[in-house]
Amino acid sequence: MRIGILTGGGDCPGLNAVIRAVAKSLMRQCGAEVIGIEDGFAGLLEDAPRVRPLTWEAVSGILMLGGTILGTSNRADPLRSPADTERVLRHVQALGLQGLVVIGGDGSMRIAHGLAAHGLRVVGVPKTIDNDIPGCERSFGFDTAVATVTEAIERLQTTAQSHGRVMIVETMGRYAGWIALEAGLAGAADVILLPEIDYDIEAVAAVCRARAQRRRHTIVCIGEGAKPVGGALTVQAHEAGRPEPLRLGGVAHALAQALQPRVSSEVRATVLGHVQRGGSPTPFDRVLATQYGNEAAQLVMAAAWGRMVTLQQGRLGSVALADAAHGSRQVPPDHALLRAARQIGVHLGERLGA
Ligand code: F6P
């Protein structure tokens, strides 16, 4: 058996752990030959597909490495035109691949699903620090991102306290607030603002003023997709030609501008950006990624094509790619962490007295 592996979309800690587990599992259990495709679907779209053999040696010693040894692309989209789709299918056949393991986020799962509809034998593995893939309650990379943001908030706590400032820290996460919520709680943020709950600027200002009166600094943790009541998303760039054309970012600065005239403390903003995606995966993510990779190999060996590995209610399993290809898994309004945050006095941007 000859199987291809590619990583698509933005990178995330734990990708190499998945590559290693898929390859080792397939080699050990069925003597498969495993081929790595470079730079995601871009490597399959070029005239001469860019591939390299993933031997046992090639995937040894990479468990703890951040990024992806195969490279990735978040621009290549084989579904953009029928000619591109046909080209990818032709290359897969020419390479003698009996199946393809696609490790990627919602965009890559949509592509995998589209290619499966054209007969490609594909298995998906969900990756994203955002933790927002439908049908999957924990994606690897998320735990590492939360650890990174938590450490940053802890550092901001001490300098905020020294100066009596309001410190705003912006996390990634796109339209889902998982990173801001978990890291905000872990870092003892006083205010957590999520894309799922439009915030009331007057309420946030009132919380900051009340804290300042007690000589307390304020930490605000805000997800990049958060917006004020009646306001719009903060968009950094529109990038046509990408599966996800809106690049978010800068909401912390927008909030700082709106907040400063309403409070007497100094307000500062920190945008953490891509540090959240870099570096070595946490032990939790290494283990989760290893399980996902091994599970993907089991799906390949069972010829369970068109499916994506998942974790649901703590159990590994799989769902049809069709169920994971669309939408974003947001924090539900009745989530236990939202309730706990409110109950311990964390402000979630809601109108005071509401
Ligand atoms: O989806 C992962 C993610 O890191 C988002 O949290 C963020 O909005 C986006 O990717 C950033 O993408 P890029 O790498 O294109 O800047």
CSV table of C-alpha atoms and ligand atoms in Angstrom, one decimal:
chain,number,residue,atom,x,y,z
A,1,MET,CA,0.0,0.0,0.0
A,2,ARG,CA,1.3,3.5,-0.9
A,3,ILE,CA,-0.3,6.4,1.1
A,4,GLY,CA,0.3,10.1,0.9
A,5,ILE,CA,0.2,12.6,3.7
A,6,LEU,CA,-0.1,16.4,3.5
A,7,THR,CA,-0.5,19.3,6.0
A,8,GLY,CA,-2.8,22.1,4.8
A,9,GLY,CA,-3.8,25.6,6.1
A,10,GLY,CA,-2.1,27.4,8.9
A,11,ASP,CA,0.4,25.4,10.9
A,12,CYS,CA,0.0,24.4,14.5
A,13,PRO,CA,2.0,22.6,17.2
A,14,GLY,CA,1.5,18.8,16.9
A,15,LEU,CA,1.5,18.4,13.1
A,16,ASN,CA,4.8,16.5,13.2
A,17,ALA,CA,3.5,14.3,15.9
A,18,VAL,CA,0.6,13.3,13.7
A,19,ILE,CA,2.8,12.8,10.6
A,20,ARG,CA,5.0,10.5,12.7
A,21,ALA,CA,2.1,8.5,14.1
A,22,VAL,CA,0.4,8.0,10.8
A,23,ALA,CA,3.6,6.9,9.1
A,24,LYS,CA,4.9,4.7,11.9
A,25,SER,CA,1.5,3.0,12.4
A,26,LEU,CA,1.0,2.3,8.7
A,27,MET,CA,4.6,1.1,8.2
A,28,ARG,CA,4.5,-1.2,11.3
A,29,GLN,CA,1.0,-2.6,10.8
A,30,CYS,CA,0.8,-3.1,7.1
A,31,GLY,CA,4.2,-2.4,5.7
A,32,ALA,CA,2.9,0.6,3.8
A,33,GLU,CA,5.1,3.0,1.9
A,34,VAL,CA,4.4,6.5,3.1
A,35,ILE,CA,4.9,9.6,0.9
A,36,GLY,CA,5.0,13.1,2.2
A,37,ILE,CA,3.5,15.9,-0.1
A,38,GLU,CA,5.3,19.2,0.3
A,39,ASP,CA,3.4,22.5,1.1
A,40,GLY,CA,0.0,21.0,1.3
A,41,PHE,CA,-2.2,21.0,-1.8
A,42,ALA,CA,0.3,23.3,-3.5
A,43,GLY,CA,2.7,20.4,-3.8
A,44,LEU,CA,0.0,18.4,-5.7
A,45,LEU,CA,-1.0,21.3,-8.0
A,46,GLU,CA,2.4,21.9,-9.5
A,47,ASP,CA,3.4,20.4,-12.9
A,48,ALA,CA,5.9,18.1,-11.1
A,49,PRO,CA,4.3,17.2,-7.8
A,50,ARG,CA,6.7,17.8,-4.9
A,51,VAL,CA,6.9,14.7,-2.7
A,52,ARG,CA,9.4,12.9,-0.5
A,53,PRO,CA,9.5,9.5,1.0
A,54,LEU,CA,8.6,9.4,4.7
A,55,THR,CA,10.8,6.6,5.9
A,56,TRP,CA,11.0,5.4,9.5
A,57,GLU,CA,14.2,7.5,9.9
A,58,ALA,CA,12.5,10.6,8.3
A,59,VAL,CA,9.7,10.6,10.9
A,60,SER,CA,11.9,9.7,13.9
A,61,GLY,CA,12.8,12.5,16.3
A,62,ILE,CA,10.1,14.9,15.2
A,63,LEU,CA,7.5,14.3,17.9
A,64,MET,CA,8.3,17.4,19.8
A,65,LEU,CA,9.1,19.7,16.8
A,66,GLY,CA,6.7,22.6,16.2
A,67,GLY,CA,5.5,23.5,12.7
A,68,THR,CA,5.4,20.9,10.0
A,69,ILE,CA,8.4,19.1,8.3
A,70,LEU,CA,6.3,18.9,5.1
A,71,GLY,CA,5.5,22.6,4.9
A,72,THR,CA,2.0,23.9,4.3
A,73,SER,CA,0.0,26.4,2.2
A,74,ASN,CA,-3.2,28.2,3.0
A,75,ARG,CA,-3.7,29.5,-0.6
A,76,ALA,CA,-3.7,26.4,-2.7
A,77,ASP,CA,-7.2,25.2,-3.4
A,78,PRO,CA,-7.7,22.3,-5.9
A,79,LEU,CA,-11.4,23.1,-6.0
A,80,ARG,CA,-10.9,26.5,-7.4
A,81,SER,CA,-11.4,25.2,-11.0
A,82,PRO,CA,-12.3,21.9,-12.6
A,83,ALA,CA,-8.8,21.9,-14.2
A,84,ASP,CA,-7.1,22.1,-10.8
A,85,THR,CA,-9.3,19.4,-9.4
A,86,GLU,CA,-8.5,17.1,-12.3
A,87,ARG,CA,-4.8,17.9,-12.1
A,88,VAL,CA,-4.7,16.9,-8.4
A,89,LEU,CA,-6.5,13.6,-9.1
A,90,ARG,CA,-4.2,12.9,-12.0
A,91,HIS,CA,-1.1,13.5,-9.8
A,92,VAL,CA,-2.4,11.3,-7.0
A,93,GLN,CA,-2.9,8.5,-9.6
A,94,ALA,CA,0.5,9.0,-11.2
A,95,LEU,CA,2.2,8.8,-7.8
A,96,GLY,CA,0.5,5.5,-7.2
A,97,LEU,CA,-1.2,6.7,-4.0
A,98,GLN,CA,-4.0,4.4,-2.8
A,99,GLY,CA,-5.1,7.0,-0.4
A,100,LEU,CA,-4.4,10.4,1.1
A,101,VAL,CA,-4.3,11.6,4.7
A,102,VAL,CA,-5.1,15.3,4.9
A,103,ILE,CA,-4.1,17.0,8.2
A,104,GLY,CA,-5.8,20.4,8.2
A,105,GLY,CA,-8.4,22.8,9.5
A,106,ASP,CA,-11.9,23.6,8.2
A,107,GLY,CA,-10.6,24.8,4.9
A,108,SER,CA,-8.6,21.7,4.3
A,109,MET,CA,-11.5,19.5,5.4
A,110,ARG,CA,-13.8,21.3,2.9
A,111,ILE,CA,-11.2,20.6,0.1
A,112,ALA,CA,-10.8,16.9,1.2
A,113,HIS,CA,-14.6,16.5,1.2
A,114,GLY,CA,-14.8,18.1,-2.3
A,115,LEU,CA,-12.0,15.8,-3.6
A,116,ALA,CA,-13.7,12.7,-2.0
A,117,ALA,CA,-16.8,13.6,-4.0
A,118,HIS,CA,-14.6,13.2,-7.1
A,119,GLY,CA,-13.5,9.7,-6.0
A,120,LEU,CA,-10.3,10.5,-4.1
A,121,ARG,CA,-9.8,8.1,-1.2
A,122,VAL,CA,-9.1,10.5,1.7
A,123,VAL,CA,-9.0,10.5,5.5
A,124,GLY,CA,-9.0,13.8,7.4
A,125,VAL,CA,-7.2,14.7,10.6
A,126,PRO,CA,-8.5,18.0,12.3
A,127,LYS,CA,-5.8,20.5,13.3
A,128,THR,CA,-6.2,24.0,14.5
A,129,ILE,CA,-5.2,26.1,17.6
A,130,ASP,CA,-8.7,27.6,17.4
A,131,ASN,CA,-10.4,24.4,18.5
A,132,ASP,CA,-13.4,25.2,16.2
A,133,ILE,CA,-13.8,22.2,13.9
A,134,PRO,CA,-17.4,21.0,13.9
A,135,GLY,CA,-17.7,17.5,15.3
A,136,CYS,CA,-14.4,17.5,17.2
A,137,GLU,CA,-14.3,18.7,20.9
A,138,ARG,CA,-10.5,19.0,21.1
A,139,SER,CA,-8.1,19.7,18.3
A,140,PHE,CA,-4.4,19.3,18.9
A,141,GLY,CA,-2.4,22.6,19.0
A,142,PHE,CA,-5.1,24.2,21.2
A,143,ASP,CA,-3.6,23.2,24.5
A,144,THR,CA,-0.2,24.6,23.4
A,145,ALA,CA,-1.8,27.9,22.3
A,146,VAL,CA,-3.7,28.2,25.6
A,147,ALA,CA,-0.4,27.5,27.5
A,148,THR,CA,1.4,30.2,25.5
A,149,VAL,CA,-1.4,32.8,26.0
A,150,THR,CA,-1.6,31.9,29.7
A,151,GLU,CA,2.1,32.6,30.2
A,152,ALA,CA,1.7,35.9,28.4
A,153,ILE,CA,-1.2,37.0,30.6
A,154,GLU,CA,0.8,36.1,33.7
A,155,ARG,CA,3.6,38.3,32.5
A,156,LEU,CA,1.2,41.1,31.8
A,157,GLN,CA,-0.3,40.8,35.3
A,158,THR,CA,2.9,41.9,37.0
A,159,THR,CA,3.6,44.9,34.7
A,160,ALA,CA,-0.1,45.9,34.8
A,161,GLN,CA,0.0,45.8,38.6
A,162,SER,CA,3.1,47.9,38.8
A,163,HIS,CA,1.6,50.7,36.7
A,164,GLY,CA,-2.1,50.3,37.7
A,165,ARG,CA,-2.9,49.9,34.0
A,166,VAL,CA,-5.6,48.3,32.0
A,167,MET,CA,-3.9,45.7,29.8
A,168,ILE,CA,-5.7,44.2,26.9
A,169,VAL,CA,-4.3,41.0,25.4
A,170,GLU,CA,-5.6,39.8,22.0
A,171,THR,CA,-5.7,36.1,21.2
A,172,MET,CA,-6.3,34.3,17.9
A,173,GLY,CA,-9.3,31.9,17.4
A,174,ARG,CA,-11.1,33.5,14.5
A,175,TYR,CA,-14.9,33.3,15.1
A,176,ALA,CA,-14.6,31.0,18.2
A,177,GLY,CA,-13.6,32.2,21.6
A,178,TRP,CA,-12.1,29.0,23.0
A,179,ILE,CA,-8.5,30.3,23.3
A,180,ALA,CA,-9.5,33.6,24.9
A,181,LEU,CA,-11.9,31.8,27.3
A,182,GLU,CA,-9.6,29.1,28.5
A,183,ALA,CA,-6.4,31.2,28.6
A,184,GLY,CA,-8.3,34.1,30.2
A,185,LEU,CA,-9.5,31.8,33.0
A,186,ALA,CA,-6.1,30.2,33.4
A,187,GLY,CA,-4.3,33.6,33.5
A,188,ALA,CA,-6.9,35.1,35.9
A,189,ALA,CA,-8.1,37.8,33.4
A,190,ASP,CA,-10.7,40.1,34.9
A,191,VAL,CA,-12.6,40.6,31.7
A,192,ILE,CA,-12.9,38.0,28.9
A,193,LEU,CA,-14.4,39.1,25.6
A,194,LEU,CA,-15.4,36.5,23.0
A,195,PRO,CA,-16.8,36.5,19.5
A,196,GLU,CA,-19.8,34.7,20.8
A,197,ILE,CA,-20.9,37.5,23.2
A,198,ASP,CA,-20.9,41.0,21.7
A,199,TYR,CA,-19.5,43.3,24.4
A,200,ASP,CA,-20.9,46.5,25.9
A,201,ILE,CA,-18.1,49.0,26.0
A,202,GLU,CA,-19.8,51.0,28.8
A,203,ALA,CA,-19.9,47.9,31.0
A,204,VAL,CA,-16.2,47.0,30.3
A,205,ALA,CA,-15.3,50.6,31.1
A,206,ALA,CA,-17.3,50.5,34.4
A,207,VAL,CA,-15.5,47.3,35.5
A,208,CYS,CA,-12.1,48.9,34.8
A,209,ARG,CA,-13.1,52.1,36.7
A,210,ALA,CA,-14.4,50.1,39.7
A,211,ARG,CA,-11.2,48.1,39.9
A,212,ALA,CA,-9.1,51.3,39.6
A,213,GLN,CA,-11.0,52.8,42.5
A,214,ARG,CA,-9.8,49.8,44.6
A,215,ARG,CA,-6.3,50.4,43.2
A,216,ARG,CA,-6.5,47.3,41.1
A,217,HIS,CA,-5.2,46.9,37.6
A,218,THR,CA,-7.4,45.2,35.0
A,219,ILE,CA,-6.5,42.4,32.5
A,220,VAL,CA,-8.8,42.1,29.5
A,221,CYS,CA,-8.4,39.0,27.4
A,222,ILE,CA,-10.1,39.4,24.0
A,223,GLY,CA,-10.5,36.9,21.1
A,224,GLU,CA,-9.7,38.4,17.7
A,225,GLY,CA,-13.2,37.8,16.4
A,226,ALA,CA,-15.0,39.8,19.3
A,227,LYS,CA,-17.0,42.9,18.5
A,228,PRO,CA,-18.9,45.5,20.4
A,229,VAL,CA,-22.7,45.5,20.5
A,230,GLY,CA,-23.8,46.9,17.2
A,231,GLY,CA,-20.2,47.0,15.9
A,232,ALA,CA,-18.3,45.1,13.3
A,233,LEU,CA,-15.4,42.7,13.2
A,234,THR,CA,-11.9,44.1,13.2
A,235,VAL,CA,-10.4,43.0,9.9
A,236,GLN,CA,-6.7,43.4,9.2
A,237,ALA,CA,-6.8,42.4,5.5
A,238,HIS,CA,-9.0,41.0,2.8
A,239,GLU,CA,-6.9,38.5,0.9
A,240,ALA,CA,-8.7,37.3,-2.2
A,241,GLY,CA,-7.8,33.9,-3.5
A,242,ARG,CA,-7.5,32.3,-0.1
A,243,PRO,CA,-10.0,29.7,1.2
A,244,GLU,CA,-10.4,32.1,4.2
A,245,PRO,CA,-10.1,35.6,2.7
A,246,LEU,CA,-10.7,37.7,5.9
A,247,ARG,CA,-7.6,38.1,8.1
A,248,LEU,CA,-8.7,39.2,11.5
A,249,GLY,CA,-6.5,41.1,14.0
A,250,GLY,CA,-6.2,44.4,15.8
A,251,VAL,CA,-9.3,44.2,17.9
A,252,ALA,CA,-7.2,44.9,21.1
A,253,HIS,CA,-6.1,48.3,19.6
A,254,ALA,CA,-9.7,49.1,18.6
A,255,LEU,CA,-10.9,48.3,22.1
A,256,ALA,CA,-8.0,50.3,23.7
A,257,GLN,CA,-9.1,53.3,21.6
A,258,ALA,CA,-12.7,53.0,22.7
A,259,LEU,CA,-11.8,52.4,26.3
A,260,GLN,CA,-9.2,55.1,27.0
A,261,PRO,CA,-11.5,58.1,27.0
A,262,ARG,CA,-13.8,56.2,29.4
A,263,VAL,CA,-11.3,55.4,32.1
A,264,SER,CA,-8.6,57.3,34.0
A,265,SER,CA,-6.0,54.5,34.1
A,266,GLU,CA,-3.7,54.1,31.1
A,267,VAL,CA,-4.7,51.5,28.6
A,268,ARG,CA,-2.3,49.3,26.7
A,269,ALA,CA,-2.8,46.6,24.1
A,270,THR,CA,-0.8,43.5,23.3
A,271,VAL,CA,-1.5,41.4,20.2
A,272,LEU,CA,0.0,37.9,20.6
A,273,GLY,CA,-0.4,36.9,17.0
A,274,HIS,CA,1.6,33.9,15.6
A,275,VAL,CA,3.6,33.1,18.8
A,276,GLN,CA,0.4,31.2,19.7
A,277,ARG,CA,1.0,28.9,16.7
A,278,GLY,CA,4.7,28.4,17.2
A,279,GLY,CA,7.0,26.2,19.2
A,280,SER,CA,6.9,22.8,20.7
A,281,PRO,CA,3.6,21.1,21.4
A,282,THR,CA,2.7,20.5,25.1
A,283,PRO,CA,2.7,16.9,26.4
A,284,PHE,CA,-1.1,16.9,26.1
A,285,ASP,CA,-0.9,17.9,22.4
A,286,ARG,CA,1.8,15.4,21.7
A,287,VAL,CA,-0.3,12.6,23.1
A,288,LEU,CA,-3.5,13.8,21.4
A,289,ALA,CA,-1.8,14.2,18.0
A,290,THR,CA,-0.2,10.8,18.3
A,291,GLN,CA,-3.7,9.3,19.0
A,292,TYR,CA,-5.2,11.2,16.0
A,293,GLY,CA,-2.4,10.0,13.7
A,294,ASN,CA,-2.7,6.4,14.8
A,295,GLU,CA,-6.5,6.6,14.4
A,296,ALA,CA,-6.1,8.0,10.9
A,297,ALA,CA,-3.9,5.0,10.0
A,298,GLN,CA,-6.6,2.7,11.4
A,299,LEU,CA,-9.2,4.4,9.1
A,300,VAL,CA,-6.9,4.0,6.1
A,301,MET,CA,-6.3,0.3,6.8
A,302,ALA,CA,-10.1,-0.2,7.3
A,303,ALA,CA,-10.6,1.6,4.0
A,304,ALA,CA,-13.0,4.0,5.8
A,305,TRP,CA,-12.5,6.8,3.2
A,306,GLY,CA,-14.3,10.1,3.4
A,307,ARG,CA,-14.0,10.3,7.2
A,308,MET,CA,-12.3,12.6,9.6
A,309,VAL,CA,-10.8,11.5,13.0
A,310,THR,CA,-12.6,13.1,16.0
A,311,LEU,CA,-12.7,13.2,19.7
A,312,GLN,CA,-16.2,13.3,21.1
A,313,GLN,CA,-17.1,13.0,24.8
A,314,GLY,CA,-13.5,12.0,25.4
A,315,ARG,CA,-13.6,9.1,22.9
A,316,LEU,CA,-11.7,8.8,19.7
A,317,GLY,CA,-13.8,8.1,16.6
A,318,SER,CA,-14.6,9.5,13.2
A,319,VAL,CA,-17.3,11.5,11.4
A,320,ALA,CA,-18.1,11.9,7.7
A,321,LEU,CA,-16.0,14.7,6.2
A,322,ALA,CA,-19.3,16.2,5.0
A,323,ASP,CA,-20.2,16.9,8.7
A,324,ALA,CA,-16.9,18.6,9.4
A,325,ALA,CA,-16.5,20.6,6.2
A,326,HIS,CA,-18.7,23.6,7.0
A,327,GLY,CA,-19.1,26.1,9.8
A,328,SER,CA,-17.2,26.8,12.9
A,329,ARG,CA,-17.7,25.2,16.4
A,330,GLN,CA,-18.3,28.2,18.7
A,331,VAL,CA,-18.5,28.3,22.5
A,332,PRO,CA,-22.2,27.5,23.2
A,333,PRO,CA,-24.1,30.1,25.3
A,334,ASP,CA,-24.7,27.5,28.0
A,335,HIS,CA,-21.1,26.2,28.2
A,336,ALA,CA,-20.0,25.3,31.8
A,337,LEU,CA,-16.9,27.5,31.5
A,338,LEU,CA,-19.0,30.6,30.8
A,339,ARG,CA,-21.2,29.8,33.8
A,340,ALA,CA,-18.1,29.3,36.0
A,341,ALA,CA,-16.5,32.5,34.8
A,342,ARG,CA,-19.6,34.6,35.6
A,343,GLN,CA,-20.0,32.9,39.0
A,344,ILE,CA,-16.5,33.7,40.1
A,345,GLY,CA,-16.9,37.4,39.0
A,346,VAL,CA,-15.1,37.4,35.6
A,347,HIS,CA,-16.8,40.0,33.4
A,348,LEU,CA,-17.8,38.7,29.9
A,349,GLY,CA,-18.6,42.0,28.4
A,350,GLU,CA,-22.3,41.8,29.1
A,351,ARG,CA,-24.4,44.9,30.0
A,352,LEU,CA,-24.2,45.4,33.8
A,353,GLY,CA,-27.3,44.4,35.7
A,354,ALA,CA,-28.5,42.4,32.6
B,1,F6P,O1,-7.0,29.3,12.1
B,1,F6P,C1,-5.8,29.5,12.8
B,1,F6P,C2,-5.4,30.9,12.8
B,1,F6P,O2,-4.2,31.0,13.6
B,1,F6P,C3,-6.4,31.9,13.4
B,1,F6P,O3,-6.5,31.8,14.8
B,1,F6P,C4,-5.9,33.2,12.8
B,1,F6P,O4,-7.0,34.1,12.6
B,1,F6P,C5,-5.4,32.8,11.4
B,1,F6P,O5,-5.1,31.4,11.5
B,1,F6P,C6,-4.2,33.5,11.0
B,1,F6P,O6,-3.8,33.1,9.7
B,1,F6P,P1,-2.5,33.6,9.0
B,1,F6P,O7,-1.4,32.5,9.3
B,1,F6P,O8,-2.9,33.6,7.6
B,1,F6P,O9,-2.1,34.9,9.5
